[in-house]
Tab-separated table of C-alpha atoms and ligand atoms in Angstrom:
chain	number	residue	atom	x	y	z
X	1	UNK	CA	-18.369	2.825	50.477
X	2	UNK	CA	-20.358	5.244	48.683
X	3	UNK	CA	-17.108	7.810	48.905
X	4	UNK	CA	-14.429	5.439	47.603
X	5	UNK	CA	-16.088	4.444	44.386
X	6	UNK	CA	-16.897	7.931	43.797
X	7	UNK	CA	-12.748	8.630	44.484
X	8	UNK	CA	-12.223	5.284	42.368
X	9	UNK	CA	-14.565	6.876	39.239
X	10	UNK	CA	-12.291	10.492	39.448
X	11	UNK	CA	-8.918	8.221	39.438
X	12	UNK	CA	-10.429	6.272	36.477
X	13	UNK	CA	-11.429	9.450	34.685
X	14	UNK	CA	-8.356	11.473	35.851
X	15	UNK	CA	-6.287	8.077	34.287
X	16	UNK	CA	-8.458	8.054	31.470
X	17	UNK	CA	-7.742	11.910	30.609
X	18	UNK	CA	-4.172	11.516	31.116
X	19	UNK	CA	-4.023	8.434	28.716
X	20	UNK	CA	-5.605	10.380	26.638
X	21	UNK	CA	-3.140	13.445	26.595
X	22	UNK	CA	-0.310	10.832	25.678
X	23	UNK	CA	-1.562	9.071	22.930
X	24	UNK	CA	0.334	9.371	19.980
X	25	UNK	CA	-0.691	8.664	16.234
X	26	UNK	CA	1.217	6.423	14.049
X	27	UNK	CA	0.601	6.192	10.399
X	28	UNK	CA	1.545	3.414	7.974
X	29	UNK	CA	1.714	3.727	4.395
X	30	UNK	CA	0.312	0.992	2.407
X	31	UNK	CA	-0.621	0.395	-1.196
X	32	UNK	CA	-3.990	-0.530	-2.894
X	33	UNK	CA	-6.992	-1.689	-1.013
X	34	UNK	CA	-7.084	-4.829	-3.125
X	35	UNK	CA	-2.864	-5.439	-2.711
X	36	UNK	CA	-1.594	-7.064	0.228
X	37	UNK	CA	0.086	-3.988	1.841
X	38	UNK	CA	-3.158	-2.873	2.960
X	39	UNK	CA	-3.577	-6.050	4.797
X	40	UNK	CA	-0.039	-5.818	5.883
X	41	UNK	CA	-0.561	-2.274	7.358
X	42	UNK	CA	-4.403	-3.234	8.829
X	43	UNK	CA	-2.889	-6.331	10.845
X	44	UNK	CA	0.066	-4.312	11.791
X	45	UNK	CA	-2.033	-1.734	13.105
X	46	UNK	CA	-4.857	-4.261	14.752
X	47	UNK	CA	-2.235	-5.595	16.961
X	48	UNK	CA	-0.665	-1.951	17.884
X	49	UNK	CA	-3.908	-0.839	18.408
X	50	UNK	CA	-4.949	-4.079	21.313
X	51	UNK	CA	-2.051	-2.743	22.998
X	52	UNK	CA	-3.014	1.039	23.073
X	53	UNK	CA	-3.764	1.338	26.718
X	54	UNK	CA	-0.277	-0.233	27.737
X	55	UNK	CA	1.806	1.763	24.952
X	56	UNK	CA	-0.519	4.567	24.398
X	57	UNK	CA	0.357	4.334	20.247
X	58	UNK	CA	-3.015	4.610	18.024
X	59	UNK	CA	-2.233	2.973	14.532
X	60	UNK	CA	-3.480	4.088	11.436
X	61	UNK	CA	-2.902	2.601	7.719
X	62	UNK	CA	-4.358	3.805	4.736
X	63	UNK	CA	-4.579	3.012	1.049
X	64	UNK	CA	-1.807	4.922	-0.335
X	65	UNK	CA	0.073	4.762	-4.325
X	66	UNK	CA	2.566	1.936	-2.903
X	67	UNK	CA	6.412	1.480	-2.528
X	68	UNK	CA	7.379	4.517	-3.894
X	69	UNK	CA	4.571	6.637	-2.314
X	70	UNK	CA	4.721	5.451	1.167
X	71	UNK	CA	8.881	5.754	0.921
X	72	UNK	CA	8.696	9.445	0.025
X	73	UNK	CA	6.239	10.235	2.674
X	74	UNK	CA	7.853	8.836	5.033
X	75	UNK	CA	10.829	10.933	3.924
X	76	UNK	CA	8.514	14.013	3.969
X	77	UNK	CA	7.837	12.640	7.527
X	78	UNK	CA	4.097	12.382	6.759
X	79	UNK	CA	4.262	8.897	7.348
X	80	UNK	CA	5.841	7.047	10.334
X	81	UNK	CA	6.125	3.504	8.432
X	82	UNK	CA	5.007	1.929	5.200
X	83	UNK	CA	5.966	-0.912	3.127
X	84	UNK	CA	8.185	-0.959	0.239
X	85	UNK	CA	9.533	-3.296	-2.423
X	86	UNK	CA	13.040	-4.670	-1.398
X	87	UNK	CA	14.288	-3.042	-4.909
X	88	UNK	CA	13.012	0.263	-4.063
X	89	UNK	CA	14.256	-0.279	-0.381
X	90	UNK	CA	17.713	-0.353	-1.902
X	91	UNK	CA	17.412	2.248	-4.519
X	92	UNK	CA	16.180	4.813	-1.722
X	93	UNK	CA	18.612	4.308	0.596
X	94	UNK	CA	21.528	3.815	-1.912
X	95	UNK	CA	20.034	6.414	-3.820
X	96	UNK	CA	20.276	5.000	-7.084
X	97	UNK	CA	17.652	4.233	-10.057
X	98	UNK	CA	14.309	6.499	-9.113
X	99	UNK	CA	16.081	7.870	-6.153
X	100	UNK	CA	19.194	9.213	-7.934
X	101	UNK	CA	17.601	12.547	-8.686
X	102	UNK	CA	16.235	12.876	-5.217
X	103	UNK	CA	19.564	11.759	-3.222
X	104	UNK	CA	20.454	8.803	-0.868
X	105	UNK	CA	17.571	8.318	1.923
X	106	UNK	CA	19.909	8.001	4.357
X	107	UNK	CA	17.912	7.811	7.598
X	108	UNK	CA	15.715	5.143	5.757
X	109	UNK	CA	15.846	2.535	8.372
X	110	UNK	CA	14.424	-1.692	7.542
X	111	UNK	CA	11.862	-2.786	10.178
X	112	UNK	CA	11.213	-6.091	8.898
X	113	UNK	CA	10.560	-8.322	5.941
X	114	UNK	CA	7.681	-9.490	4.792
X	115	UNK	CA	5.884	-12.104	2.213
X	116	UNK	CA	7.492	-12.479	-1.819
X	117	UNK	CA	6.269	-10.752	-4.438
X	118	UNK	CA	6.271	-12.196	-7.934
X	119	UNK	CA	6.252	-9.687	-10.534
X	120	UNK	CA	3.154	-11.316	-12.059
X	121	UNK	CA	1.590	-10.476	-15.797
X	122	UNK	CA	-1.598	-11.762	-16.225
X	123	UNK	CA	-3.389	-11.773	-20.122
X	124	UNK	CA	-6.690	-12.053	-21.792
X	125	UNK	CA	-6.210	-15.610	-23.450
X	126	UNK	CA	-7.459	-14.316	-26.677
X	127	UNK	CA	-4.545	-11.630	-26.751
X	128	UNK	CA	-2.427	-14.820	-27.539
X	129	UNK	CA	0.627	-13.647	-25.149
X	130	UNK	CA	2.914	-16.187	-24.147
X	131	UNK	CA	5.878	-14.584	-23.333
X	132	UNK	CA	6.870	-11.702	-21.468
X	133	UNK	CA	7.970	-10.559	-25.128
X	134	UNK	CA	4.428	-10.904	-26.823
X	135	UNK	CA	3.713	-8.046	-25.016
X	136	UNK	CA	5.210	-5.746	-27.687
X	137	UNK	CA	2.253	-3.781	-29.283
X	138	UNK	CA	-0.133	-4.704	-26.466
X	139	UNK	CA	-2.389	-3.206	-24.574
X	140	UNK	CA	-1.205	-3.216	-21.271
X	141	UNK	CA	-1.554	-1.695	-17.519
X	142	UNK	CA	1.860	-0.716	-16.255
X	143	UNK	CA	0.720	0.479	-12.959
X	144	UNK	CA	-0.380	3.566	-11.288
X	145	UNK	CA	2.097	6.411	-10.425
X	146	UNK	CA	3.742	6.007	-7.072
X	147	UNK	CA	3.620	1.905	-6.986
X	148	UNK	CA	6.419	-0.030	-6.766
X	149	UNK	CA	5.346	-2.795	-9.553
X	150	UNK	CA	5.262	0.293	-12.324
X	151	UNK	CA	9.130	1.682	-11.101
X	152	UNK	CA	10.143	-2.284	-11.155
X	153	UNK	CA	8.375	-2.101	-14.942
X	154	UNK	CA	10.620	0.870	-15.868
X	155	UNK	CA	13.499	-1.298	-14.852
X	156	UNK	CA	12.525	-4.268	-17.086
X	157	UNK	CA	11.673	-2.387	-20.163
X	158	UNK	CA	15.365	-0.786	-19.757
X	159	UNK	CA	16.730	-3.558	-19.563
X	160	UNK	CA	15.070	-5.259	-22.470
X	161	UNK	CA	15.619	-1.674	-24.500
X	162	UNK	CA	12.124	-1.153	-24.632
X	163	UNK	CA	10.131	2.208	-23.960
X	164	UNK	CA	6.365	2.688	-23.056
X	165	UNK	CA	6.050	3.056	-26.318
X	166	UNK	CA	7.022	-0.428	-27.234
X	167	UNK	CA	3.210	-0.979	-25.927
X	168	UNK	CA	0.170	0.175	-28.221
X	169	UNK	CA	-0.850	1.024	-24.877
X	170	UNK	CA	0.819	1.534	-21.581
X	171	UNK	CA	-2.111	2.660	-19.174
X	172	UNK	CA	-1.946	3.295	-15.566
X	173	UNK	CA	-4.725	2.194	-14.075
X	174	UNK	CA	-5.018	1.426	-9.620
X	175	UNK	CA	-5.088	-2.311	-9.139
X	176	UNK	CA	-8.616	-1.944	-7.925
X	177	UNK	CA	-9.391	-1.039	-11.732
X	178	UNK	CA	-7.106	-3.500	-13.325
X	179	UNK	CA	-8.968	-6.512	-13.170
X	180	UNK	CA	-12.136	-5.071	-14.539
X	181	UNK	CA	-10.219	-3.104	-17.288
X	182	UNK	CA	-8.719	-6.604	-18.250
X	183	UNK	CA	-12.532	-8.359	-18.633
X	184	UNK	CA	-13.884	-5.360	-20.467
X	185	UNK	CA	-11.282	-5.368	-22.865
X	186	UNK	CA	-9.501	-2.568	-22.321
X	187	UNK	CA	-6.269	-4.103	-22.023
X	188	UNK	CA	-4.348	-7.118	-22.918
X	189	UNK	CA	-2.533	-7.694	-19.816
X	190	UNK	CA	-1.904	-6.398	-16.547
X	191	UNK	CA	1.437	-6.450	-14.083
X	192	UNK	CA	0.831	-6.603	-10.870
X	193	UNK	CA	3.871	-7.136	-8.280
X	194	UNK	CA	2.259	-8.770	-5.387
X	195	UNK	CA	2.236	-11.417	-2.607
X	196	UNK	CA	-0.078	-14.174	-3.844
X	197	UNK	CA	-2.974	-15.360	-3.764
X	198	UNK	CA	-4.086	-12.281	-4.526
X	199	UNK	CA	-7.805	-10.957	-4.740
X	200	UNK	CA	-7.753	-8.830	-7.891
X	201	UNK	CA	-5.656	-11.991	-9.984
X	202	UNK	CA	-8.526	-13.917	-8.478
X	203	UNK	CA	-10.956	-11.666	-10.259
X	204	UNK	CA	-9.034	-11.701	-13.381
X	205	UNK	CA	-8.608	-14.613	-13.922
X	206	UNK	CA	-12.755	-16.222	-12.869
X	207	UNK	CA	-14.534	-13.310	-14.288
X	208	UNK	CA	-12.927	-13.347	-17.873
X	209	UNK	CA	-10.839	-15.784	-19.439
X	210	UNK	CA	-6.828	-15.043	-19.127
X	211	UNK	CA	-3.794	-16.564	-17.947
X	212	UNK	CA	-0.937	-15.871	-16.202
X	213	UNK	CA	2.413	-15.242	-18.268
X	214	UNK	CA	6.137	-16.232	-17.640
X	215	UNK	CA	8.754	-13.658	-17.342
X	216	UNK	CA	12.377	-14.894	-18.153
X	217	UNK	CA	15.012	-15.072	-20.822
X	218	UNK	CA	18.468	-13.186	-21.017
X	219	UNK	CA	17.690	-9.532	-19.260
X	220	UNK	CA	15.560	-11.087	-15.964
X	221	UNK	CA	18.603	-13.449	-15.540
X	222	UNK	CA	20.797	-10.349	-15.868
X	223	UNK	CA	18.607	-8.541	-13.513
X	224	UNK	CA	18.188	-11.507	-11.181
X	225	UNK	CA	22.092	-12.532	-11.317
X	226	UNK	CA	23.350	-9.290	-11.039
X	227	UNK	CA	20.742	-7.199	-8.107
X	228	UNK	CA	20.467	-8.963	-4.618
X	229	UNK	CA	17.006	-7.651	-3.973
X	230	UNK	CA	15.859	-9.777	-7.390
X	231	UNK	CA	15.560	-13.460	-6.773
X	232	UNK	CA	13.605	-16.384	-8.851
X	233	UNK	CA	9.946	-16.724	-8.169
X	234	UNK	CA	7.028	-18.782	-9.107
X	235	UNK	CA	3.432	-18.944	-9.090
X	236	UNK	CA	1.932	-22.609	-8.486
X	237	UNK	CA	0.075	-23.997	-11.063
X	238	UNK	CA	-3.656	-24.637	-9.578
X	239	UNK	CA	-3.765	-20.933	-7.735
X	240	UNK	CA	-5.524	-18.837	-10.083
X	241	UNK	CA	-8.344	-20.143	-12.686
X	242	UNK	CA	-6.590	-21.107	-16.499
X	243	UNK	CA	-3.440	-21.262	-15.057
X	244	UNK	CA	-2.794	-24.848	-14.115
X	245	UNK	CA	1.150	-25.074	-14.506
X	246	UNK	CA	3.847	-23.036	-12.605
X	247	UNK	CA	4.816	-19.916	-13.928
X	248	UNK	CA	8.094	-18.614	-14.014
X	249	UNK	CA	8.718	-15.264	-13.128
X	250	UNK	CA	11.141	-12.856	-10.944
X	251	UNK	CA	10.627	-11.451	-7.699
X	252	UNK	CA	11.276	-9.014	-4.912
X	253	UNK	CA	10.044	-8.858	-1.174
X	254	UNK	CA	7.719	-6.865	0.763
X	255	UNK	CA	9.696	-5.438	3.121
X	256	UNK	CA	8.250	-2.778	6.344
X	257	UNK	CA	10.577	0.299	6.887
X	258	UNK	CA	10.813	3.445	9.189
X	259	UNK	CA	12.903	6.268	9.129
X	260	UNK	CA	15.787	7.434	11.522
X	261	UNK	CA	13.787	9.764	12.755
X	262	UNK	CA	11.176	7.796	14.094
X	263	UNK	CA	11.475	7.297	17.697
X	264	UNK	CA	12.907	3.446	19.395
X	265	UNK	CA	10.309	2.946	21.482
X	266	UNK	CA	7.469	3.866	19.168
X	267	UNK	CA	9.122	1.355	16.617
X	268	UNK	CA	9.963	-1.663	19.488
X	269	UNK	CA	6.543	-1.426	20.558
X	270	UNK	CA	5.081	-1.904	16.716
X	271	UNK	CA	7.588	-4.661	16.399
X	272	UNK	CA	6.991	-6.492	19.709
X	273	UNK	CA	3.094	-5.809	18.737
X	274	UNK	CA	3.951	-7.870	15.300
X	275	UNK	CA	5.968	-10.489	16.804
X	276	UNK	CA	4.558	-11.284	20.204
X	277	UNK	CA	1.160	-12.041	18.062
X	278	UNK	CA	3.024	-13.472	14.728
X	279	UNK	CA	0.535	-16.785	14.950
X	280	UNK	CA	-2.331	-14.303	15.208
X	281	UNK	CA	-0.639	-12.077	12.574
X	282	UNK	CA	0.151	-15.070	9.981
X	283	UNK	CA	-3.584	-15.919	9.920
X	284	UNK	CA	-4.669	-12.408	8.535
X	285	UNK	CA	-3.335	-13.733	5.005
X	286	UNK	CA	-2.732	-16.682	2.997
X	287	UNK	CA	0.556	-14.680	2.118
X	288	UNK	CA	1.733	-14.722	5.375
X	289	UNK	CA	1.681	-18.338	6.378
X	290	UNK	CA	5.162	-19.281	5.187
X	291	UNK	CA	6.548	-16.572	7.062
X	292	UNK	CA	9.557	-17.079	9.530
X	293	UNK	CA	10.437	-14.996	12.048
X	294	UNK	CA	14.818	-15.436	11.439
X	295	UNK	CA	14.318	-14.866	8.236
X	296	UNK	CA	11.856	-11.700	8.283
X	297	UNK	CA	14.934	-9.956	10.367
X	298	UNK	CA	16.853	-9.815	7.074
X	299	UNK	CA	15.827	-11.340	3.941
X	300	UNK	CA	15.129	-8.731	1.288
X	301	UNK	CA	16.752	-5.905	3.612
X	302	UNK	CA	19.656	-3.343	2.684
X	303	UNK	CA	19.082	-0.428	4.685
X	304	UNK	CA	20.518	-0.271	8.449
X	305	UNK	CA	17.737	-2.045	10.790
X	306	UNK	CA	16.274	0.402	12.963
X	307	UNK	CA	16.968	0.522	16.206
X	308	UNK	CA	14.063	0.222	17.807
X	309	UNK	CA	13.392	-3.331	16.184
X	310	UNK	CA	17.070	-4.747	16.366
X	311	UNK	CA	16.544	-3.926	20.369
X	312	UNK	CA	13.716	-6.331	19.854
X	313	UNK	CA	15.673	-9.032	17.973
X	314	UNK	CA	18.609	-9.201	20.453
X	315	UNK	CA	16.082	-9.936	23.001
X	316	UNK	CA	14.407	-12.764	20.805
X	317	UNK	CA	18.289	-13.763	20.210
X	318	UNK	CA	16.919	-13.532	16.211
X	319	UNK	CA	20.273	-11.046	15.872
X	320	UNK	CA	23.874	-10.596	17.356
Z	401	LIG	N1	4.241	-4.150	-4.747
Z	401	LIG	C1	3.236	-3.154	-4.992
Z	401	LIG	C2	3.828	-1.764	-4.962
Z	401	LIG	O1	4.834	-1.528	-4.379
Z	401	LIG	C3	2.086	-3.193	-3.990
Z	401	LIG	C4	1.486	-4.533	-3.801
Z	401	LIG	C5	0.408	-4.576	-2.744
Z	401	LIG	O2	-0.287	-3.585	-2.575
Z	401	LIG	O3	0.299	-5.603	-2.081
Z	401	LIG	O4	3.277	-0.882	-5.510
């Protein structure tokens, strides 16, 4: 008796070892820890990581700048995964826009889709901004380097023929700051492209008086009518504090990506970790309840689906 659990402890520990010796590291790239990437990457990786002793993958995601960040590290190959704006999804692999000095990502691959994200501006109520275009000679936080809201900024300020300098100020300040910067009177308003509700909006808007702003007119329709990763959003009136009717705005769409040189089974095994869980996963956010498993396999995505997660879609019957 004695003898075989003694021979049973040196399997375990000579199983244990070579689990061990196999597991491999996955990072995701996320964005700030007050955004909803980072809750998109943690949930991602808490259900990878439940799996670890069947799969042998150990999930990581960190705080990182956002779309732009997490798509050119995963180019660098520093990063396995990350999430990304669908605009900047497109841009990169089409290399056009931000991308067009840097070349086509070619091998960027779409995983999945995620929640919407209204480009959302959000102003001190005694800045007296109504419109999008009251913003001229503001104060206001673009967004810091690397995130996907301040690139999508760029691309509405072109195509309203404004410049930074349009702004008395245009600062660039982490969403983690933003909200505080907002109250203290730093700034007049704030942009923040992001699923909702949204912690740091919440802050905004209960710990100093402000509002939420609509963005339309001519150049959004343009922008909307004429890009397929730009569709019509709105934030419910009710959500945030001083806000009680919709707001009009423009959106885009999280959306999860991988590279082409990122490995099938590493990226079935994240996907079948997502989607054999999605009740479990659609709880870790109020963002995530409306979301639909169909329509995650290609809403919002331009770049080729990887392989790894259309073998996992053909099996769900989700794609041809
Ligand atoms: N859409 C933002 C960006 O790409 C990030 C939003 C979030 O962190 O949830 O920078």
């Amino acid at each position: 008796m004695k003898h075989v659990t003694m021979l049973a402890a040196a399997l375990a520990l000579g199983l244990g070892a070579a689990a061990q010796a196999e597991e491999k590291f996955i990072t995701i790239g996320t964005g700030g820890q007050t955004g909803v990437y980072f809750v998109v990457g943690q949930s991602i990786c808490r259900l990878v990581n439940r799996g670890t002793a069947e799969h042998n993958l150990k999930c990581t995601a960190p705080s990182t700048g956002g779309s732009i960040a997490n798509i050119n590290s995963i180019r660098a190959g520093d990063m396995d995964m990350g999430v990304a704006q669908s605009d900047w999804q497109f841009h990169a692999y089409n290399g056009s826009s931000k991308f067009e000095e840097g070349g086509a990502f070619s091998d960027l691959r779409a995983v999945f889709s995620v929640h919407p994200e209204p480009f959302t501006v959000i102003a001190r109520k005694d800045a007296n901004i109504k419109t999008f275009d009251d913003l001229k000679g503001k104060r206001v936080n673009v967004g810091n380097p690397g995130s996907g809201q301040l690139a999508t900024m760029e691309v509405v300020l072109a195509a309203k023929g404004w410049t930074m300098a349009d702004f008395a100020l245009a600062s660039e300040l982490k969403p983690a700051e933003q909200a505080q910067a907002l109250c203290d009177n730093k700034v007049d308003a704030i942009i923040y492209t992001v699923g909702h509700p949204n912690g740091s909006i919440q802050e905004a808007t209960t710990s100093c008086e402000s509002n939420l702003v609509a963005v339309d007119g001519p150049a959004i329709e343009k922008l909307v009518n004429e890009n397929p990763f730009y569709s019509w959003a709105t934030v419910p009136g009710g959500m945030y504090t001083g806000t009680d009717s919709d707001t009009a705005t423009f959106g885009v769409r999280a959306t999860f990506v991988s590279s082409a040189s990122v490995d099938d089974e590493t990226v079935y095994q994240v996907v079948k970790a997502v989607f054999d869980n999605f009740d479990r996963f659609k709880k870790l956010h109020p963002a995530f309840e409306i979301l639909k498993e169909e329509e995650m396999v290609s809403a919002g995505l331009s770049a080729p689906l990887h392989p790894g997660a259309e073998r996992y879609y053909k099996e769900r019957g989700w794609v041809q």
